Short mmCIF file of C-alpha atoms and ligand atoms in Angstrom, two decimals:
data_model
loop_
_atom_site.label_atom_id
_atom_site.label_comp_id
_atom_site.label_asym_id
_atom_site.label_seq_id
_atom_site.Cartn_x
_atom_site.Cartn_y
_atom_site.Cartn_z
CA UNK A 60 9.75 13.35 -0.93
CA UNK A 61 12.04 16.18 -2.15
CA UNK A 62 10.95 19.52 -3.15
CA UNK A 63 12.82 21.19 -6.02
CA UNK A 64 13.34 25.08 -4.64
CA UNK A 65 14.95 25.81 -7.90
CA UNK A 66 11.66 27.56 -9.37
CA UNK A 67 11.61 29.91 -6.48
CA UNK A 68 14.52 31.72 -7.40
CA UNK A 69 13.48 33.39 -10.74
CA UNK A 70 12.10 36.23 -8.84
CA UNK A 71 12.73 37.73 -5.67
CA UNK A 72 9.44 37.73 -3.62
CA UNK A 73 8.08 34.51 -5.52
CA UNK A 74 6.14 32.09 -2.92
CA UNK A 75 4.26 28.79 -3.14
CA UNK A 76 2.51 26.27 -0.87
CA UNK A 77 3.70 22.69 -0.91
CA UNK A 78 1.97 19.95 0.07
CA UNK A 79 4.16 16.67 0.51
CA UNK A 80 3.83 13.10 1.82
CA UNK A 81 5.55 11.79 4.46
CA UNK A 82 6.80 8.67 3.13
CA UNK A 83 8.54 6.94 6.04
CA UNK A 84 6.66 4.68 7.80
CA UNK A 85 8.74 4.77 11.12
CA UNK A 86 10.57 7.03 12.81
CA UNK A 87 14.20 6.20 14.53
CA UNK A 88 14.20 7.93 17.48
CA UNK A 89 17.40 8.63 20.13
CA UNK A 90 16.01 5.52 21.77
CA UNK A 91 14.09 3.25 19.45
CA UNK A 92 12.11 3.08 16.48
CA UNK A 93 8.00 4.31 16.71
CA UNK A 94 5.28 3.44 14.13
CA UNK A 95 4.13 6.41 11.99
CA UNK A 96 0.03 5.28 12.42
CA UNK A 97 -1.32 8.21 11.09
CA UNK A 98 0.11 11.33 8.78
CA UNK A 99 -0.96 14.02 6.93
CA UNK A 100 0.82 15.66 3.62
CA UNK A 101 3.17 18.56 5.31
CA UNK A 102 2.23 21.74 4.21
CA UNK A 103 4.98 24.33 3.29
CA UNK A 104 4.83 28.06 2.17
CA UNK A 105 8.37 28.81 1.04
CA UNK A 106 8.92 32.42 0.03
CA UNK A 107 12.03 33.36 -1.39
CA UNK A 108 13.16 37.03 0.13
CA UNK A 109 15.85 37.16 -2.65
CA UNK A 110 19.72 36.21 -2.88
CA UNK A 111 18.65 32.78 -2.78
CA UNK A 112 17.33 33.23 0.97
CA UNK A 113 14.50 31.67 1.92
CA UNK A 114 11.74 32.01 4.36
CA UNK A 115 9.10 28.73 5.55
CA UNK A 116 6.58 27.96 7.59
CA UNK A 117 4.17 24.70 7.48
CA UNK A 118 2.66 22.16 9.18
CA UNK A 119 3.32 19.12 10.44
CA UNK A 120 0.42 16.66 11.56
CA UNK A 121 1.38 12.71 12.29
CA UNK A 122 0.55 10.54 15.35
CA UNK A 123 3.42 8.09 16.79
CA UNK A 124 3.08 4.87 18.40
CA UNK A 125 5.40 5.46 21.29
CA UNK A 126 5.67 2.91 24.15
CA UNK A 127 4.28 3.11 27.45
CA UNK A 128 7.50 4.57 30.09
CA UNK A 129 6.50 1.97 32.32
CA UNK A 130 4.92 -1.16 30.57
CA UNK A 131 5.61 -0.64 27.26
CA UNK A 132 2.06 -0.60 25.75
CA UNK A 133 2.31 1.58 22.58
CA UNK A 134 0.65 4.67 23.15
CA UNK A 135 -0.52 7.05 20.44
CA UNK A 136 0.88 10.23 20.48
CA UNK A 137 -0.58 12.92 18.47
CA UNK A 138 2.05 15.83 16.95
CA UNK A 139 0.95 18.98 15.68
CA UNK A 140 3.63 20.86 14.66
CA UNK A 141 4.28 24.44 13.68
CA UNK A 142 7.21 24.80 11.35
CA UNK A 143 9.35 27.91 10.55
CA UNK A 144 12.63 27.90 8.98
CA UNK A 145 14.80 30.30 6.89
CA UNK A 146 18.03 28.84 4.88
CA UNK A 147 20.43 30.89 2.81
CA UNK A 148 21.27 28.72 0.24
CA UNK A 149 24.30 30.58 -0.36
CA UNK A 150 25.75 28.61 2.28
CA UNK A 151 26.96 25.39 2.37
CA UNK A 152 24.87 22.29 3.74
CA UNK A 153 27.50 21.85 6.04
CA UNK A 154 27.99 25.69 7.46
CA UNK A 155 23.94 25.50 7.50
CA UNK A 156 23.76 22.18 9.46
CA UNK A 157 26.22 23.30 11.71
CA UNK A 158 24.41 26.59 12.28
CA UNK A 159 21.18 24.82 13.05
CA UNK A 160 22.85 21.96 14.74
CA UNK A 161 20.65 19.20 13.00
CA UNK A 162 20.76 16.91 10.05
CA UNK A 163 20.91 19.27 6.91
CA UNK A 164 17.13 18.63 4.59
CA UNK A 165 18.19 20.99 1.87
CA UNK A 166 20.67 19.82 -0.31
CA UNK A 167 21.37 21.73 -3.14
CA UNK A 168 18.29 23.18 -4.32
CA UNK A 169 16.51 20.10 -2.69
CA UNK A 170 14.24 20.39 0.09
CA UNK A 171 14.04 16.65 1.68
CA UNK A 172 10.47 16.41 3.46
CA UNK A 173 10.70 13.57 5.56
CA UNK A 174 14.55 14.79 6.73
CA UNK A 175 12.47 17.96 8.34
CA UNK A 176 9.79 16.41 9.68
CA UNK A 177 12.63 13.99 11.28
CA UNK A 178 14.46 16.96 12.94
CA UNK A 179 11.49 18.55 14.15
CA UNK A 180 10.32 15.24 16.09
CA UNK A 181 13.35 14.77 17.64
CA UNK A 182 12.64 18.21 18.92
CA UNK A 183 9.76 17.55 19.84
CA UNK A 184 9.40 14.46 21.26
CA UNK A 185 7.65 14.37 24.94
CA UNK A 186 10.32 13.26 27.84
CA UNK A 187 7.61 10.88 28.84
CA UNK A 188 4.98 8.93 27.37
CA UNK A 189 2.85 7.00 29.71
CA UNK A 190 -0.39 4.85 28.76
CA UNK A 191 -2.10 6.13 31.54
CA UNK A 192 -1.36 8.56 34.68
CA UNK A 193 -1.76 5.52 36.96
CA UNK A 194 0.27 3.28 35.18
CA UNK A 195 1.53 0.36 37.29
CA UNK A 196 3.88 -1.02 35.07
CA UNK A 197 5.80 -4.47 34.98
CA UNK A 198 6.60 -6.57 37.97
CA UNK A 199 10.41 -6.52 37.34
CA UNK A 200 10.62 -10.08 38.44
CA UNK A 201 8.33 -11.74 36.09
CA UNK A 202 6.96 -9.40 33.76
CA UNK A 203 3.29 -9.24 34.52
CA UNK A 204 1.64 -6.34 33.32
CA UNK A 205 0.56 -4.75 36.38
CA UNK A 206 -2.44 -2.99 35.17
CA UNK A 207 -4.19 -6.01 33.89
CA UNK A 208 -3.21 -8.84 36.67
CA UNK A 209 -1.38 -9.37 39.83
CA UNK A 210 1.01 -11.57 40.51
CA UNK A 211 2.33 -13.65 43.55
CA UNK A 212 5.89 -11.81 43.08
CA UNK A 213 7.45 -10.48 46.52
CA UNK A 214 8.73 -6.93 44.98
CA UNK A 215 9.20 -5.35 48.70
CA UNK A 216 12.46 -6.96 49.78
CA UNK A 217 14.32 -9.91 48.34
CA UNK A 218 16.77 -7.93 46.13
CA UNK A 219 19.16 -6.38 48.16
CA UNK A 220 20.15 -3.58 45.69
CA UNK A 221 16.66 -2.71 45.91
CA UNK A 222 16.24 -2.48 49.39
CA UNK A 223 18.81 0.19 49.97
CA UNK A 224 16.73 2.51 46.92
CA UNK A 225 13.59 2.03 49.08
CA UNK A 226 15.99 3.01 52.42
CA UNK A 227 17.10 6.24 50.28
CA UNK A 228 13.18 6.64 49.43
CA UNK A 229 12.10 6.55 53.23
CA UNK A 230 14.72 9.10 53.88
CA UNK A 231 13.38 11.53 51.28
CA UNK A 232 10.07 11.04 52.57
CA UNK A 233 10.57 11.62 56.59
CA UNK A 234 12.84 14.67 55.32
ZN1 ZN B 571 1.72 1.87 30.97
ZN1 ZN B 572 5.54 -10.75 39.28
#
Protein backbone atom coordinates (compact mmCIF):
# COMPACT_ATOMS: atom_id res chain seq x y z
CA UNK A 1 0.00 0.00 0.00
CA UNK A 2 1.55 3.43 -0.76
CA UNK A 3 0.90 6.52 1.07
CA UNK A 4 0.81 9.76 -0.92
CA UNK A 5 3.00 12.37 1.47
CA UNK A 6 2.24 14.99 -1.04
CA UNK A 7 -0.68 16.58 1.17
CA UNK A 8 1.68 17.02 4.01
CA UNK A 9 3.64 19.56 2.50
CA UNK A 10 1.13 22.49 2.14
CA UNK A 11 2.01 23.59 5.55
CA UNK A 12 4.86 23.31 7.66
CA UNK A 13 3.78 21.60 10.98
CA UNK A 14 0.80 19.67 9.18
CA UNK A 15 0.49 15.92 10.70
CA UNK A 16 -1.79 12.93 10.14
CA UNK A 17 -2.21 9.32 11.30
CA UNK A 18 -2.21 6.59 8.69
CA UNK A 19 -3.49 3.48 9.00
CA UNK A 20 -2.37 0.94 6.15
CA UNK A 21 -2.62 -2.78 5.30
CA UNK A 22 0.02 -4.91 5.00
CA UNK A 23 -0.65 -6.57 1.86
CA UNK A 24 2.08 -9.20 1.48
CA UNK A 25 1.31 -12.35 2.57
CA UNK A 26 4.98 -13.62 3.11
CA UNK A 27 7.93 -12.26 4.00
CA UNK A 28 11.50 -13.16 2.16
CA UNK A 29 13.79 -13.26 4.69
CA UNK A 30 17.99 -13.45 4.43
CA UNK A 31 17.30 -17.16 4.69
CA UNK A 32 13.88 -18.20 3.51
CA UNK A 33 10.49 -17.17 3.05
CA UNK A 34 7.92 -17.06 6.50
CA UNK A 35 4.08 -16.95 6.40
CA UNK A 36 2.56 -13.59 7.45
CA UNK A 37 -0.42 -15.54 9.81
CA UNK A 38 -1.57 -12.66 11.43
CA UNK A 39 -1.28 -8.59 10.76
CA UNK A 40 -2.61 -5.59 11.78
CA UNK A 41 -3.06 -2.17 9.58
CA UNK A 42 0.43 -0.19 10.45
CA UNK A 43 -0.22 2.85 12.06
CA UNK A 44 1.81 6.02 11.03
CA UNK A 45 1.86 9.67 12.38
CA UNK A 46 3.89 11.56 9.80
CA UNK A 47 4.49 15.19 10.70
CA UNK A 48 6.07 17.31 8.33
CA UNK A 49 8.73 19.79 10.29
CA UNK A 50 8.94 21.86 7.03
CA UNK A 51 11.40 21.93 3.88
CA UNK A 52 9.87 18.82 2.91
CA UNK A 53 11.42 16.99 6.11
CA UNK A 54 9.60 14.65 7.72
CA UNK A 55 9.23 13.14 11.07
CA UNK A 56 7.30 9.28 11.82
CA UNK A 57 6.59 7.09 14.23
CA UNK A 58 3.99 3.97 14.11
CA UNK A 59 3.39 0.69 14.77
CA UNK A 60 3.97 -2.37 13.51
CA UNK A 61 1.99 -5.55 14.81
CA UNK A 62 2.23 -9.03 12.60
CA UNK A 63 3.08 -12.60 13.77
CA UNK A 64 5.52 -14.83 11.46
CA UNK A 65 5.55 -18.42 10.96
CA UNK A 66 9.24 -18.99 11.36
CA UNK A 67 10.67 -22.55 11.50
CA UNK A 68 11.83 -24.37 14.37
CA UNK A 69 16.21 -23.92 14.47
CA UNK A 70 16.30 -27.43 15.07
CA UNK A 71 13.29 -29.43 13.55
CA UNK A 72 11.79 -27.14 11.50
CA UNK A 73 8.24 -26.99 13.00
CA UNK A 74 6.90 -23.48 12.16
CA UNK A 75 6.78 -21.52 15.13
CA UNK A 76 4.75 -18.35 15.57
CA UNK A 77 6.54 -15.46 16.27
CA UNK A 78 4.82 -12.46 17.46
CA UNK A 79 6.44 -8.74 16.35
CA UNK A 80 5.56 -5.68 17.94
CA UNK A 81 7.31 -3.06 16.56
CA UNK A 82 7.99 0.54 17.39
CA UNK A 83 8.72 2.63 14.33
CA UNK A 84 10.50 6.04 14.05
CA UNK A 85 11.89 7.47 11.01
CA UNK A 86 12.69 10.97 9.62
CA UNK A 87 13.41 11.43 5.64
CA UNK A 88 14.31 14.68 3.93
CA UNK A 89 12.77 14.37 0.84
CA UNK A 90 15.04 16.81 -0.55
CA UNK A 91 17.32 14.07 -1.01
CA UNK A 92 17.51 11.58 -3.38
CA UNK A 93 16.13 7.89 -2.80
CA UNK A 94 19.42 6.83 -3.45
CA UNK A 95 21.60 9.37 -1.04
CA UNK A 96 18.62 8.42 1.54
CA UNK A 97 18.96 4.60 1.09
CA UNK A 98 22.47 4.83 1.30
CA UNK A 99 22.29 6.92 4.47
CA UNK A 100 20.02 4.43 6.13
CA UNK A 101 21.64 1.49 4.54
CA UNK A 102 18.27 -0.32 3.61
CA UNK A 103 15.92 -0.66 0.74
CA UNK A 104 14.57 2.96 0.06
CA UNK A 105 10.17 2.92 0.92
CA UNK A 106 9.75 6.50 -0.12
CA UNK A 107 9.89 7.15 -3.55
CA UNK A 108 9.03 10.35 -4.64
CA UNK A 109 6.36 11.58 -2.56
CA UNK A 110 5.39 7.82 -2.03
CA UNK A 111 5.58 6.18 1.18
CA UNK A 112 5.58 2.20 0.31
CA UNK A 113 4.06 0.39 3.53
CA UNK A 114 4.91 -3.02 3.13
CA UNK A 115 8.76 -1.88 1.88
CA UNK A 116 9.02 -0.49 5.75
CA UNK A 117 7.56 -2.99 7.48
CA UNK A 118 10.09 -5.29 5.29
CA UNK A 119 13.20 -3.34 6.52
CA UNK A 120 12.17 -3.21 9.95
CA UNK A 121 11.79 -7.20 10.13
CA UNK A 122 14.88 -7.82 8.78
CA UNK A 123 15.99 -5.77 11.70
CA UNK A 124 14.33 -7.35 13.78
CA UNK A 125 14.26 -10.73 13.25
CA UNK A 126 15.32 -13.06 16.42
CA UNK A 127 18.87 -14.99 15.74
CA UNK A 128 16.97 -18.00 16.88
CA UNK A 129 13.64 -19.36 16.80
CA UNK A 130 13.14 -22.59 18.54
CA UNK A 131 9.66 -24.50 19.05
CA UNK A 132 10.50 -25.21 22.38
CA UNK A 133 13.63 -24.70 24.88
CA UNK A 134 14.09 -28.49 24.89
CA UNK A 135 13.90 -29.03 21.43
CA UNK A 136 15.49 -32.32 20.31
CA UNK A 137 15.45 -31.86 16.83
CA UNK A 138 15.98 -34.30 13.78
CA UNK A 139 17.99 -37.47 13.88
CA UNK A 140 20.39 -36.36 11.05
CA UNK A 141 20.41 -39.85 9.74
CA UNK A 142 16.83 -40.45 9.08
CA UNK A 143 14.89 -37.55 9.85
CA UNK A 144 12.74 -38.51 12.76
CA UNK A 145 11.44 -35.80 14.63
CA UNK A 146 13.00 -36.28 17.86
CA UNK A 147 10.45 -34.76 20.04
CA UNK A 148 7.64 -36.94 18.95
CA UNK A 149 9.46 -40.55 18.45
CA UNK A 150 12.71 -42.29 18.76
CA UNK A 151 14.37 -44.02 16.45
CA UNK A 152 16.80 -47.08 16.25
CA UNK A 153 19.52 -44.62 14.57
CA UNK A 154 23.19 -45.02 16.15
CA UNK A 155 23.97 -41.01 16.23
CA UNK A 156 27.07 -41.56 18.81
CA UNK A 157 29.76 -42.83 16.47
CA UNK A 158 29.50 -44.17 12.95
CA UNK A 159 30.33 -40.90 11.10
CA UNK A 160 33.75 -40.22 11.45
CA UNK A 161 33.54 -36.41 10.83
CA UNK A 162 31.34 -36.47 13.68
CA UNK A 163 33.33 -38.18 16.02
CA UNK A 164 36.20 -35.77 16.01
CA UNK A 165 33.27 -32.65 16.83
CA UNK A 166 32.25 -34.77 19.86
CA UNK A 167 36.38 -35.24 20.66
CA UNK A 168 36.57 -31.22 20.35
CA UNK A 169 33.26 -31.20 22.65
CA UNK A 170 34.89 -33.46 25.45
CA UNK A 171 37.82 -31.19 25.37
CA UNK A 172 35.74 -28.07 26.02
CA UNK A 173 34.04 -29.79 28.67
CA UNK A 174 37.13 -31.30 30.89
CA UNK A 175 38.69 -27.67 30.22
ZN1 LIG B 1 11.92 -27.73 17.40
ZN1 LIG C 1 17.08 -41.82 13.21
Amino acid sequence: MQVNLSELFSSDGKERTYTQDIEMEQFQAPDGVYEIVKKEPVRLTIRHTGERKLEASGEIRLSLEIPCDRCLTPVKVDFDLDVNFSADLNQTEEDRAKELDEQPYISGNYLDVDQLVRNELLLNLPMKVLCREDCKGICNRCGANLNFESCECDRSTSDPRMSVIQDIFKQFKEV
